[in-house]
Short mmCIF file of N, CA, C and O in Angstrom, two decimals:
data_model
loop_
_atom_site.label_atom_id
_atom_site.label_comp_id
_atom_site.label_asym_id
_atom_site.label_seq_id
_atom_site.Cartn_x
_atom_site.Cartn_y
_atom_site.Cartn_z
N MET A 1 -52.38 -21.54 29.02
CA MET A 1 -51.53 -20.49 29.07
C MET A 1 -52.27 -19.64 30.39
O MET A 1 -53.30 -19.55 30.43
N SER A 2 -51.32 -19.24 31.13
CA SER A 2 -51.75 -18.25 32.23
C SER A 2 -52.34 -17.02 31.91
O SER A 2 -52.06 -16.39 30.81
N ALA A 3 -53.19 -16.45 32.77
CA ALA A 3 -53.68 -15.01 32.42
C ALA A 3 -52.56 -14.08 32.30
O ALA A 3 -52.62 -13.20 31.62
N ARG A 4 -51.63 -14.22 33.01
CA ARG A 4 -50.50 -13.24 32.76
C ARG A 4 -49.80 -13.10 31.52
O ARG A 4 -49.48 -12.14 30.79
N HIS A 5 -49.67 -14.28 30.84
CA HIS A 5 -49.09 -14.39 29.52
C HIS A 5 -50.20 -13.92 28.40
O HIS A 5 -49.80 -13.27 27.43
N GLU A 6 -51.50 -14.14 28.66
CA GLU A 6 -52.43 -13.75 27.75
C GLU A 6 -52.50 -12.19 27.68
O GLU A 6 -52.91 -11.73 26.65
N SER A 7 -52.17 -11.46 28.80
CA SER A 7 -52.36 -10.03 28.86
C SER A 7 -51.40 -9.43 27.64
O SER A 7 -51.67 -8.34 27.42
N TRP A 8 -50.21 -9.86 27.50
CA TRP A 8 -49.23 -9.15 26.85
C TRP A 8 -49.12 -10.04 25.28
O TRP A 8 -48.48 -9.28 24.30
N TYR A 9 -49.53 -10.84 24.94
CA TYR A 9 -49.45 -11.60 23.76
C TYR A 9 -50.88 -11.86 23.11
O TYR A 9 -51.87 -12.38 23.68
N GLU A 10 -51.10 -11.55 21.85
CA GLU A 10 -52.32 -11.80 21.09
C GLU A 10 -52.04 -12.61 19.87
O GLU A 10 -51.12 -12.27 19.28
N ASP A 11 -52.69 -13.52 19.57
CA ASP A 11 -52.54 -14.45 18.30
C ASP A 11 -52.68 -13.62 17.10
O ASP A 11 -51.93 -13.61 16.09
N GLU A 12 -53.55 -12.59 17.14
CA GLU A 12 -53.73 -11.71 15.93
C GLU A 12 -52.55 -10.85 15.64
O GLU A 12 -52.36 -10.48 14.43
N ALA A 13 -51.72 -10.68 16.54
CA ALA A 13 -50.51 -9.84 16.19
C ALA A 13 -49.51 -10.47 15.38
O ALA A 13 -48.79 -9.76 14.80
N GLY A 14 -49.56 -11.69 15.25
CA GLY A 14 -48.64 -12.47 14.33
C GLY A 14 -47.22 -12.49 15.06
O GLY A 14 -47.03 -12.05 16.20
N PRO A 15 -46.16 -13.00 14.21
CA PRO A 15 -44.90 -12.91 14.90
C PRO A 15 -44.31 -11.60 15.09
O PRO A 15 -44.47 -10.71 14.29
N LEU A 16 -43.59 -11.53 16.27
CA LEU A 16 -42.93 -10.22 16.63
C LEU A 16 -41.50 -10.46 16.34
O LEU A 16 -40.85 -11.06 17.10
N VAL A 17 -40.88 -9.49 15.43
CA VAL A 17 -39.57 -9.49 15.01
C VAL A 17 -38.94 -8.03 15.18
O VAL A 17 -39.41 -7.26 14.50
N ARG A 18 -38.01 -7.92 15.83
CA ARG A 18 -37.37 -6.49 15.95
C ARG A 18 -36.79 -6.20 14.53
O ARG A 18 -36.48 -7.01 13.75
N SER A 19 -36.84 -4.90 14.35
CA SER A 19 -36.38 -4.32 13.09
C SER A 19 -34.95 -4.68 12.72
O SER A 19 -34.72 -5.09 11.52
N TYR A 20 -34.12 -4.66 13.78
CA TYR A 20 -32.69 -4.96 13.38
C TYR A 20 -32.59 -6.44 12.93
O TYR A 20 -31.51 -6.86 12.21
N ALA A 21 -33.52 -7.37 13.36
CA ALA A 21 -33.38 -8.56 12.71
C ALA A 21 -33.73 -8.82 11.34
O ALA A 21 -33.16 -9.56 10.64
N VAL A 22 -34.61 -7.92 10.98
CA VAL A 22 -35.17 -7.99 9.44
C VAL A 22 -34.06 -7.48 8.59
O VAL A 22 -33.85 -7.91 7.52
N THR A 23 -33.23 -6.47 9.13
CA THR A 23 -32.10 -5.85 8.19
C THR A 23 -30.76 -6.40 8.57
O THR A 23 -29.87 -6.06 7.90
N GLY A 24 -30.79 -7.61 9.40
CA GLY A 24 -29.44 -8.10 9.43
C GLY A 24 -28.55 -7.11 10.49
O GLY A 24 -27.41 -7.25 10.40
N GLY A 25 -29.07 -6.38 11.30
CA GLY A 25 -28.38 -5.40 12.16
C GLY A 25 -28.05 -4.13 11.66
O GLY A 25 -27.35 -3.24 12.16
N ARG A 26 -28.26 -3.92 10.24
CA ARG A 26 -28.04 -2.67 9.60
C ARG A 26 -29.03 -1.51 9.84
O ARG A 26 -30.15 -1.74 9.78
N THR A 27 -28.55 -0.40 10.02
CA THR A 27 -29.51 0.81 10.24
C THR A 27 -29.61 1.65 9.03
O THR A 27 -30.47 2.70 8.97
N ARG A 28 -28.63 1.51 8.23
CA ARG A 28 -28.88 2.26 6.98
C ARG A 28 -28.09 1.55 5.72
O ARG A 28 -27.22 0.77 6.03
N SER A 29 -28.46 2.03 4.56
CA SER A 29 -27.82 1.39 3.35
C SER A 29 -26.42 2.05 3.26
O SER A 29 -26.11 3.13 3.62
N GLY A 30 -25.55 1.10 2.63
CA GLY A 30 -24.25 1.62 2.47
C GLY A 30 -23.89 2.72 1.48
O GLY A 30 -23.01 3.65 1.69
N THR A 31 -24.55 2.62 0.22
CA THR A 31 -24.24 3.57 -0.68
C THR A 31 -25.49 4.57 -1.26
O THR A 31 -25.25 5.69 -1.71
N LEU A 32 -26.66 4.17 -1.09
CA LEU A 32 -27.79 4.71 -1.54
C LEU A 32 -28.38 5.63 -0.53
O LEU A 32 -28.51 5.38 0.62
N ALA A 33 -28.79 7.01 -0.90
CA ALA A 33 -29.52 7.89 -0.10
C ALA A 33 -30.91 7.89 -0.57
O ALA A 33 -31.12 8.87 -1.44
N LEU A 34 -31.76 7.06 -0.29
CA LEU A 34 -33.15 7.36 -0.45
C LEU A 34 -33.97 8.25 0.55
O LEU A 34 -33.74 8.08 1.33
N ASP A 35 -34.72 8.99 -0.26
CA ASP A 35 -35.57 9.98 0.54
C ASP A 35 -37.04 9.63 0.46
O ASP A 35 -37.46 8.64 -0.30
N LEU A 36 -37.83 10.20 1.13
CA LEU A 36 -39.21 9.82 1.19
C LEU A 36 -40.04 9.94 -0.22
O LEU A 36 -40.80 9.25 -0.20
N ILE A 37 -39.64 10.85 -1.06
CA ILE A 37 -40.20 11.04 -2.20
C ILE A 37 -39.50 10.24 -3.41
O ILE A 37 -40.09 10.32 -4.45
N THR A 38 -38.53 9.48 -3.13
CA THR A 38 -37.84 8.72 -4.26
C THR A 38 -38.85 7.60 -4.66
O THR A 38 -39.49 7.07 -3.84
N LEU A 39 -38.97 7.48 -5.98
CA LEU A 39 -39.78 6.72 -6.56
C LEU A 39 -39.19 5.30 -6.84
O LEU A 39 -37.95 5.22 -7.25
N VAL A 40 -39.79 4.26 -6.58
CA VAL A 40 -39.31 2.86 -6.71
C VAL A 40 -40.27 1.99 -7.38
O VAL A 40 -41.47 2.10 -7.33
N VAL A 41 -39.59 1.11 -8.32
CA VAL A 41 -40.64 0.14 -9.15
C VAL A 41 -39.85 -1.00 -9.33
O VAL A 41 -38.61 -1.10 -9.46
N ALA A 42 -40.47 -2.14 -9.14
CA ALA A 42 -40.04 -3.51 -9.12
C ALA A 42 -39.89 -3.95 -10.64
O ALA A 42 -40.62 -3.69 -11.32
N LEU A 43 -38.81 -4.58 -10.85
CA LEU A 43 -38.51 -5.19 -12.21
C LEU A 43 -39.27 -6.42 -12.53
O LEU A 43 -39.44 -6.81 -13.61
N ARG A 44 -39.38 -7.08 -11.50
CA ARG A 44 -39.97 -8.46 -11.47
C ARG A 44 -40.84 -8.86 -10.29
O ARG A 44 -40.84 -8.11 -9.30
N THR A 45 -41.63 -9.79 -10.37
CA THR A 45 -42.58 -10.05 -9.17
C THR A 45 -41.68 -10.91 -8.20
O THR A 45 -40.48 -11.39 -8.54
N ALA A 46 -42.19 -10.90 -7.10
CA ALA A 46 -41.63 -11.71 -6.01
C ALA A 46 -41.14 -13.26 -6.52
O ALA A 46 -40.23 -13.80 -6.12
N ARG A 47 -42.31 -13.81 -7.01
CA ARG A 47 -42.05 -15.16 -7.47
C ARG A 47 -41.04 -15.34 -8.62
O ARG A 47 -40.23 -16.20 -8.59
N GLU A 48 -41.05 -14.44 -9.39
CA GLU A 48 -39.92 -14.21 -10.61
C GLU A 48 -38.56 -14.23 -10.18
O GLU A 48 -37.66 -14.66 -10.67
N SER A 49 -38.51 -13.50 -8.99
CA SER A 49 -37.39 -12.97 -8.57
C SER A 49 -36.74 -14.11 -7.56
O SER A 49 -35.52 -14.13 -7.38
N GLY A 50 -37.51 -15.02 -7.25
CA GLY A 50 -37.17 -15.99 -6.04
C GLY A 50 -36.85 -15.58 -4.83
O GLY A 50 -36.22 -16.32 -4.04
N VAL A 51 -37.22 -14.43 -4.54
CA VAL A 51 -37.20 -13.91 -3.28
C VAL A 51 -37.82 -14.75 -2.14
O VAL A 51 -39.22 -14.99 -2.32
N SER A 52 -37.43 -15.04 -1.09
CA SER A 52 -37.96 -16.04 -0.18
C SER A 52 -38.46 -15.17 1.19
O SER A 52 -39.25 -15.42 1.96
N GLU A 53 -37.72 -14.12 1.53
CA GLU A 53 -37.99 -13.20 2.78
C GLU A 53 -39.29 -12.71 2.66
O GLU A 53 -39.43 -11.95 1.41
N PRO A 54 -40.02 -12.77 3.49
CA PRO A 54 -41.40 -12.19 3.44
C PRO A 54 -41.47 -10.47 3.22
O PRO A 54 -42.22 -9.99 2.57
N GLU A 55 -40.53 -9.85 4.05
CA GLU A 55 -40.39 -8.59 3.93
C GLU A 55 -40.14 -8.15 2.43
O GLU A 55 -40.73 -7.12 1.78
N TYR A 56 -39.10 -8.75 1.91
CA TYR A 56 -38.86 -8.41 0.48
C TYR A 56 -39.92 -8.70 -0.54
O TYR A 56 -40.15 -7.89 -1.44
N ALA A 57 -40.46 -9.80 -0.41
CA ALA A 57 -41.56 -10.10 -1.18
C ALA A 57 -42.79 -9.21 -1.11
O ALA A 57 -43.39 -8.88 -2.10
N ARG A 58 -43.01 -8.68 0.20
CA ARG A 58 -44.09 -7.61 0.20
C ARG A 58 -43.71 -6.43 -0.44
O ARG A 58 -44.56 -5.80 -1.15
N ILE A 59 -42.51 -6.04 -0.49
CA ILE A 59 -42.00 -4.73 -1.03
C ILE A 59 -42.09 -4.94 -2.61
O ILE A 59 -42.75 -4.02 -3.24
N LEU A 60 -41.71 -6.24 -3.14
CA LEU A 60 -41.80 -6.31 -4.47
C LEU A 60 -43.10 -6.29 -5.14
O LEU A 60 -43.65 -5.78 -6.00
N THR A 61 -44.14 -6.90 -4.26
CA THR A 61 -45.47 -6.92 -4.73
C THR A 61 -46.12 -5.52 -4.64
O THR A 61 -46.83 -5.15 -5.74
N LEU A 62 -45.71 -4.82 -3.69
CA LEU A 62 -46.32 -3.34 -3.71
C LEU A 62 -45.76 -2.53 -4.65
O LEU A 62 -46.36 -1.64 -5.22
N CYS A 63 -44.51 -2.82 -5.03
CA CYS A 63 -43.89 -1.86 -6.25
C CYS A 63 -43.83 -2.42 -7.50
O CYS A 63 -43.12 -2.03 -8.49
N GLN A 64 -45.01 -3.03 -7.84
CA GLN A 64 -45.43 -3.40 -9.30
C GLN A 64 -45.58 -2.00 -10.09
O GLN A 64 -45.55 -2.14 -11.59
N LYS A 65 -45.96 -1.00 -9.57
CA LYS A 65 -46.10 0.14 -10.19
C LYS A 65 -45.24 1.25 -9.49
O LYS A 65 -44.77 1.07 -8.34
N PRO A 66 -44.83 2.33 -9.89
CA PRO A 66 -43.84 3.30 -9.38
C PRO A 66 -44.79 3.68 -8.17
O PRO A 66 -45.87 4.15 -7.98
N THR A 67 -43.97 3.67 -6.78
CA THR A 67 -44.32 3.95 -5.45
C THR A 67 -43.25 4.69 -4.65
O THR A 67 -42.05 4.44 -4.92
N SER A 68 -43.74 5.72 -3.84
CA SER A 68 -42.72 6.61 -3.20
C SER A 68 -42.08 5.64 -2.07
O SER A 68 -42.88 4.65 -1.58
N VAL A 69 -41.09 5.93 -1.60
CA VAL A 69 -40.34 5.26 -0.31
C VAL A 69 -41.43 5.40 0.74
O VAL A 69 -41.64 4.57 1.59
N ALA A 70 -41.89 6.52 0.94
CA ALA A 70 -42.88 6.73 2.16
C ALA A 70 -43.99 6.05 2.03
O ALA A 70 -44.40 5.45 3.17
N GLU A 71 -44.74 5.86 0.74
CA GLU A 71 -45.88 4.84 0.63
C GLU A 71 -45.44 3.53 0.90
O GLU A 71 -46.19 2.60 1.58
N VAL A 72 -44.21 3.01 0.60
CA VAL A 72 -43.89 1.58 0.78
C VAL A 72 -43.85 1.18 2.26
O VAL A 72 -44.41 0.38 2.69
N ALA A 73 -43.22 2.18 3.05
CA ALA A 73 -43.02 2.08 4.45
C ALA A 73 -44.34 2.12 5.20
O ALA A 73 -44.68 1.26 5.91
N ALA A 74 -45.21 2.88 4.72
CA ALA A 74 -46.54 2.88 5.37
C ALA A 74 -47.44 1.66 4.96
O ALA A 74 -48.03 1.05 5.81
N ARG A 75 -47.24 1.14 3.91
CA ARG A 75 -47.96 0.02 3.42
C ARG A 75 -47.56 -1.23 3.84
O ARG A 75 -48.14 -2.29 4.11
N VAL A 76 -46.25 -1.35 4.08
CA VAL A 76 -45.72 -2.63 4.52
C VAL A 76 -45.49 -2.54 6.26
O VAL A 76 -45.15 -3.57 6.68
N ASP A 77 -45.92 -1.36 6.67
CA ASP A 77 -45.95 -1.35 8.03
C ASP A 77 -44.58 -1.63 8.91
O ASP A 77 -44.67 -2.52 9.85
N LEU A 78 -43.61 -1.27 8.34
CA LEU A 78 -42.24 -1.18 8.91
C LEU A 78 -41.68 0.26 9.03
O LEU A 78 -42.10 0.99 8.34
N PRO A 79 -40.82 0.50 10.00
CA PRO A 79 -40.20 1.72 10.12
C PRO A 79 -39.51 2.12 8.94
O PRO A 79 -38.83 1.29 8.23
N LEU A 80 -39.55 3.36 8.53
CA LEU A 80 -38.92 3.99 7.30
C LEU A 80 -37.37 3.52 7.19
O LEU A 80 -36.79 3.11 6.27
N PRO A 81 -36.58 3.72 8.22
CA PRO A 81 -35.08 3.15 8.13
C PRO A 81 -34.89 1.72 7.70
O PRO A 81 -34.12 1.51 6.88
N VAL A 82 -35.90 1.00 8.14
CA VAL A 82 -35.81 -0.40 7.82
C VAL A 82 -36.21 -0.71 6.28
O VAL A 82 -35.52 -1.40 5.59
N VAL A 83 -37.16 0.03 5.93
CA VAL A 83 -37.65 -0.07 4.59
C VAL A 83 -36.45 0.42 3.49
O VAL A 83 -36.35 -0.06 2.35
N LYS A 84 -35.90 1.54 3.94
CA LYS A 84 -34.75 2.08 3.08
C LYS A 84 -33.60 0.91 3.07
O LYS A 84 -33.16 0.77 1.83
N VAL A 85 -33.31 0.29 4.01
CA VAL A 85 -32.18 -0.75 4.03
C VAL A 85 -32.80 -1.85 3.11
O VAL A 85 -31.95 -2.26 2.08
N LEU A 86 -33.99 -2.21 3.13
CA LEU A 86 -34.42 -3.33 2.34
C LEU A 86 -34.65 -2.93 0.95
O LEU A 86 -34.25 -3.75 0.00
N LEU A 87 -35.04 -1.62 0.55
CA LEU A 87 -35.19 -1.34 -0.67
C LEU A 87 -33.70 -1.14 -1.34
O LEU A 87 -33.52 -1.54 -2.60
N SER A 88 -32.84 -0.73 -0.45
CA SER A 88 -31.48 -0.63 -1.06
C SER A 88 -30.90 -2.05 -1.43
O SER A 88 -30.12 -2.16 -2.44
N ASP A 89 -31.17 -3.19 -0.55
CA ASP A 89 -30.80 -4.41 -0.99
C ASP A 89 -31.44 -4.92 -2.25
O ASP A 89 -30.68 -5.34 -3.12
N LEU A 90 -32.71 -4.48 -2.55
CA LEU A 90 -33.25 -5.02 -3.74
C LEU A 90 -32.92 -4.15 -4.95
O LEU A 90 -32.74 -4.65 -6.02
N ILE A 91 -32.42 -2.92 -4.66
CA ILE A 91 -31.84 -2.10 -5.91
C ILE A 91 -30.49 -2.60 -6.18
O ILE A 91 -30.17 -2.84 -7.32
N GLU A 92 -29.76 -3.07 -5.22
CA GLU A 92 -28.23 -3.48 -5.60
C GLU A 92 -28.34 -4.92 -6.02
O GLU A 92 -27.47 -5.32 -6.78
N GLN A 93 -29.51 -5.66 -5.93
CA GLN A 93 -29.81 -7.05 -6.54
C GLN A 93 -30.41 -6.79 -7.99
O GLN A 93 -30.77 -7.72 -8.63
N ASN A 94 -30.69 -5.57 -8.44
CA ASN A 94 -31.21 -5.25 -9.67
C ASN A 94 -32.80 -5.72 -9.70
O ASN A 94 -33.01 -6.03 -10.83
N LEU A 95 -33.28 -5.91 -8.60
CA LEU A 95 -34.76 -6.16 -8.58
C LEU A 95 -35.69 -5.11 -8.67
O LEU A 95 -37.08 -5.08 -8.83
N VAL A 96 -35.24 -3.78 -8.22
CA VAL A 96 -35.99 -2.61 -8.20
C VAL A 96 -35.22 -1.43 -8.65
O VAL A 96 -33.85 -1.40 -8.41
N LEU A 97 -35.84 -0.68 -9.33
CA LEU A 97 -35.24 0.68 -10.12
C LEU A 97 -35.53 1.90 -9.18
O LEU A 97 -36.85 1.78 -8.57
N PHE A 98 -34.99 3.00 -9.04
CA PHE A 98 -35.46 4.05 -8.45
C PHE A 98 -35.06 5.25 -9.14
O PHE A 98 -33.97 5.30 -9.87
N ARG A 99 -35.73 6.36 -8.82
CA ARG A 99 -35.59 7.56 -9.33
C ARG A 99 -35.87 8.63 -8.27
O ARG A 99 -36.78 8.71 -7.55
N THR A 100 -34.78 9.54 -7.92
CA THR A 100 -34.94 10.59 -7.08
C THR A 100 -35.46 11.92 -7.63
O THR A 100 -35.38 12.00 -8.97
N ALA A 101 -35.95 12.75 -6.86
CA ALA A 101 -36.36 14.02 -7.44
C ALA A 101 -35.11 15.06 -7.81
O ALA A 101 -34.10 14.76 -7.48
N ALA A 102 -35.50 15.76 -8.76
CA ALA A 102 -34.27 16.49 -9.19
C ALA A 102 -33.89 17.50 -8.12
O ALA A 102 -34.77 18.08 -7.23
N PRO A 103 -32.51 17.76 -7.95
CA PRO A 103 -32.09 18.74 -6.92
C PRO A 103 -32.68 20.21 -7.08
O PRO A 103 -33.15 20.57 -8.15
N ALA A 104 -32.89 20.89 -6.08
CA ALA A 104 -33.35 22.11 -6.12
C ALA A 104 -32.58 23.14 -7.14
O ALA A 104 -33.05 24.08 -7.63
N SER A 105 -31.27 22.84 -7.12
CA SER A 105 -30.46 23.68 -8.05
C SER A 105 -31.00 23.47 -9.37
O SER A 105 -30.60 24.32 -10.14
N GLU A 106 -31.55 22.43 -9.66
CA GLU A 106 -32.04 22.20 -11.19
C GLU A 106 -33.59 22.66 -11.29
O GLU A 106 -34.07 22.25 -12.48
N ALA A 107 -33.99 23.08 -10.50
CA ALA A 107 -35.53 23.57 -10.56
C ALA A 107 -35.56 24.79 -11.40
O ALA A 107 -34.57 25.45 -11.70
N PRO A 108 -36.73 24.87 -12.03
CA PRO A 108 -36.74 26.04 -13.08
C PRO A 108 -36.76 27.41 -12.34
O PRO A 108 -37.09 27.43 -11.16
N SER A 109 -36.38 28.24 -13.15
CA SER A 109 -36.27 29.59 -12.47
C SER A 109 -37.60 30.14 -12.33
O SER A 109 -38.61 29.79 -12.78
N ASN A 110 -37.66 31.29 -11.50
CA ASN A 110 -39.04 31.98 -11.25
C ASN A 110 -39.51 32.53 -12.25
O ASN A 110 -40.71 32.68 -12.60
N HIS A 111 -38.61 32.98 -13.30
CA HIS A 111 -39.12 33.58 -14.72
C HIS A 111 -39.90 32.35 -15.51
O HIS A 111 -40.98 32.75 -15.92
N VAL A 112 -39.39 31.38 -15.51
CA VAL A 112 -40.11 30.10 -16.17
C VAL A 112 -41.21 29.78 -15.47
O VAL A 112 -42.26 29.77 -16.18
N LEU A 113 -41.33 29.67 -14.33
CA LEU A 113 -42.49 29.37 -13.70
C LEU A 113 -43.60 30.38 -13.71
O LEU A 113 -44.84 30.11 -13.94
N GLN A 114 -43.35 31.69 -13.81
CA GLN A 114 -44.21 32.79 -13.99
C GLN A 114 -44.73 32.70 -15.43
O GLN A 114 -46.01 32.95 -15.77
N ALA A 115 -43.74 32.34 -16.26
CA ALA A 115 -44.24 32.35 -17.79
C ALA A 115 -45.38 31.34 -17.83
O ALA A 115 -46.37 31.36 -18.71
N VAL A 116 -45.14 29.98 -17.39
CA VAL A 116 -46.03 28.89 -17.29
C VAL A 116 -47.40 29.33 -16.75
O VAL A 116 -48.49 29.00 -17.21
N LEU A 117 -47.39 29.92 -15.55
CA LEU A 117 -48.47 30.47 -14.77
C LEU A 117 -49.42 31.55 -15.75
O LEU A 117 -50.61 31.40 -15.80
N ASP A 118 -48.58 32.22 -16.33
CA ASP A 118 -49.27 33.41 -17.41
C ASP A 118 -49.99 32.64 -18.43
O ASP A 118 -51.15 32.89 -18.75
N GLY A 119 -49.36 31.52 -18.87
CA GLY A 119 -49.89 30.84 -20.02
C GLY A 119 -51.05 29.99 -19.61
O GLY A 119 -52.11 30.02 -20.29
N ILE A 120 -51.11 29.61 -18.33
CA ILE A 120 -52.19 28.91 -17.84
C ILE A 120 -53.41 29.69 -17.64
O ILE A 120 -54.56 29.51 -17.89
N ARG A 121 -53.15 30.96 -17.15
CA ARG A 121 -54.42 31.93 -17.06
C ARG A 121 -54.96 32.37 -18.22
O ARG A 121 -56.08 32.67 -18.35
N LYS A 122 -54.20 32.37 -19.40
CA LYS A 122 -54.81 32.67 -20.68
C LYS A 122 -55.65 31.75 -21.12
O LYS A 122 -56.43 31.94 -22.06
N LEU A 123 -55.64 30.57 -20.52
CA LEU A 123 -56.39 29.49 -21.12
C LEU A 123 -57.70 29.67 -20.66
O LEU A 123 -58.91 29.66 -20.65
#
């Protein structure tokens, strides 16, 4: 290999695949709106589910306990939009469950929060 090729390629980097190739050209999921704090958990292991694609298998392995979408993206070292598409695929295949945070409109009132704070202070 010439010195020119050695300067831009490293064996340690592994295979280089663009994000759109991993998601089949999709940039977002069709129906699910996953945000950073959405919790996801795998229903089965990668081996049990028969998943062969390495990105899906890594996500299933990581999600054996409830994990946020942001943490999944950080740990699998893929861009967040790619992880959202992959997670959406796994959710649609019933391999992963997800739970989103309650909307701000369902948050407790300031009165309830103050009552909880007062109760804690009395302890």
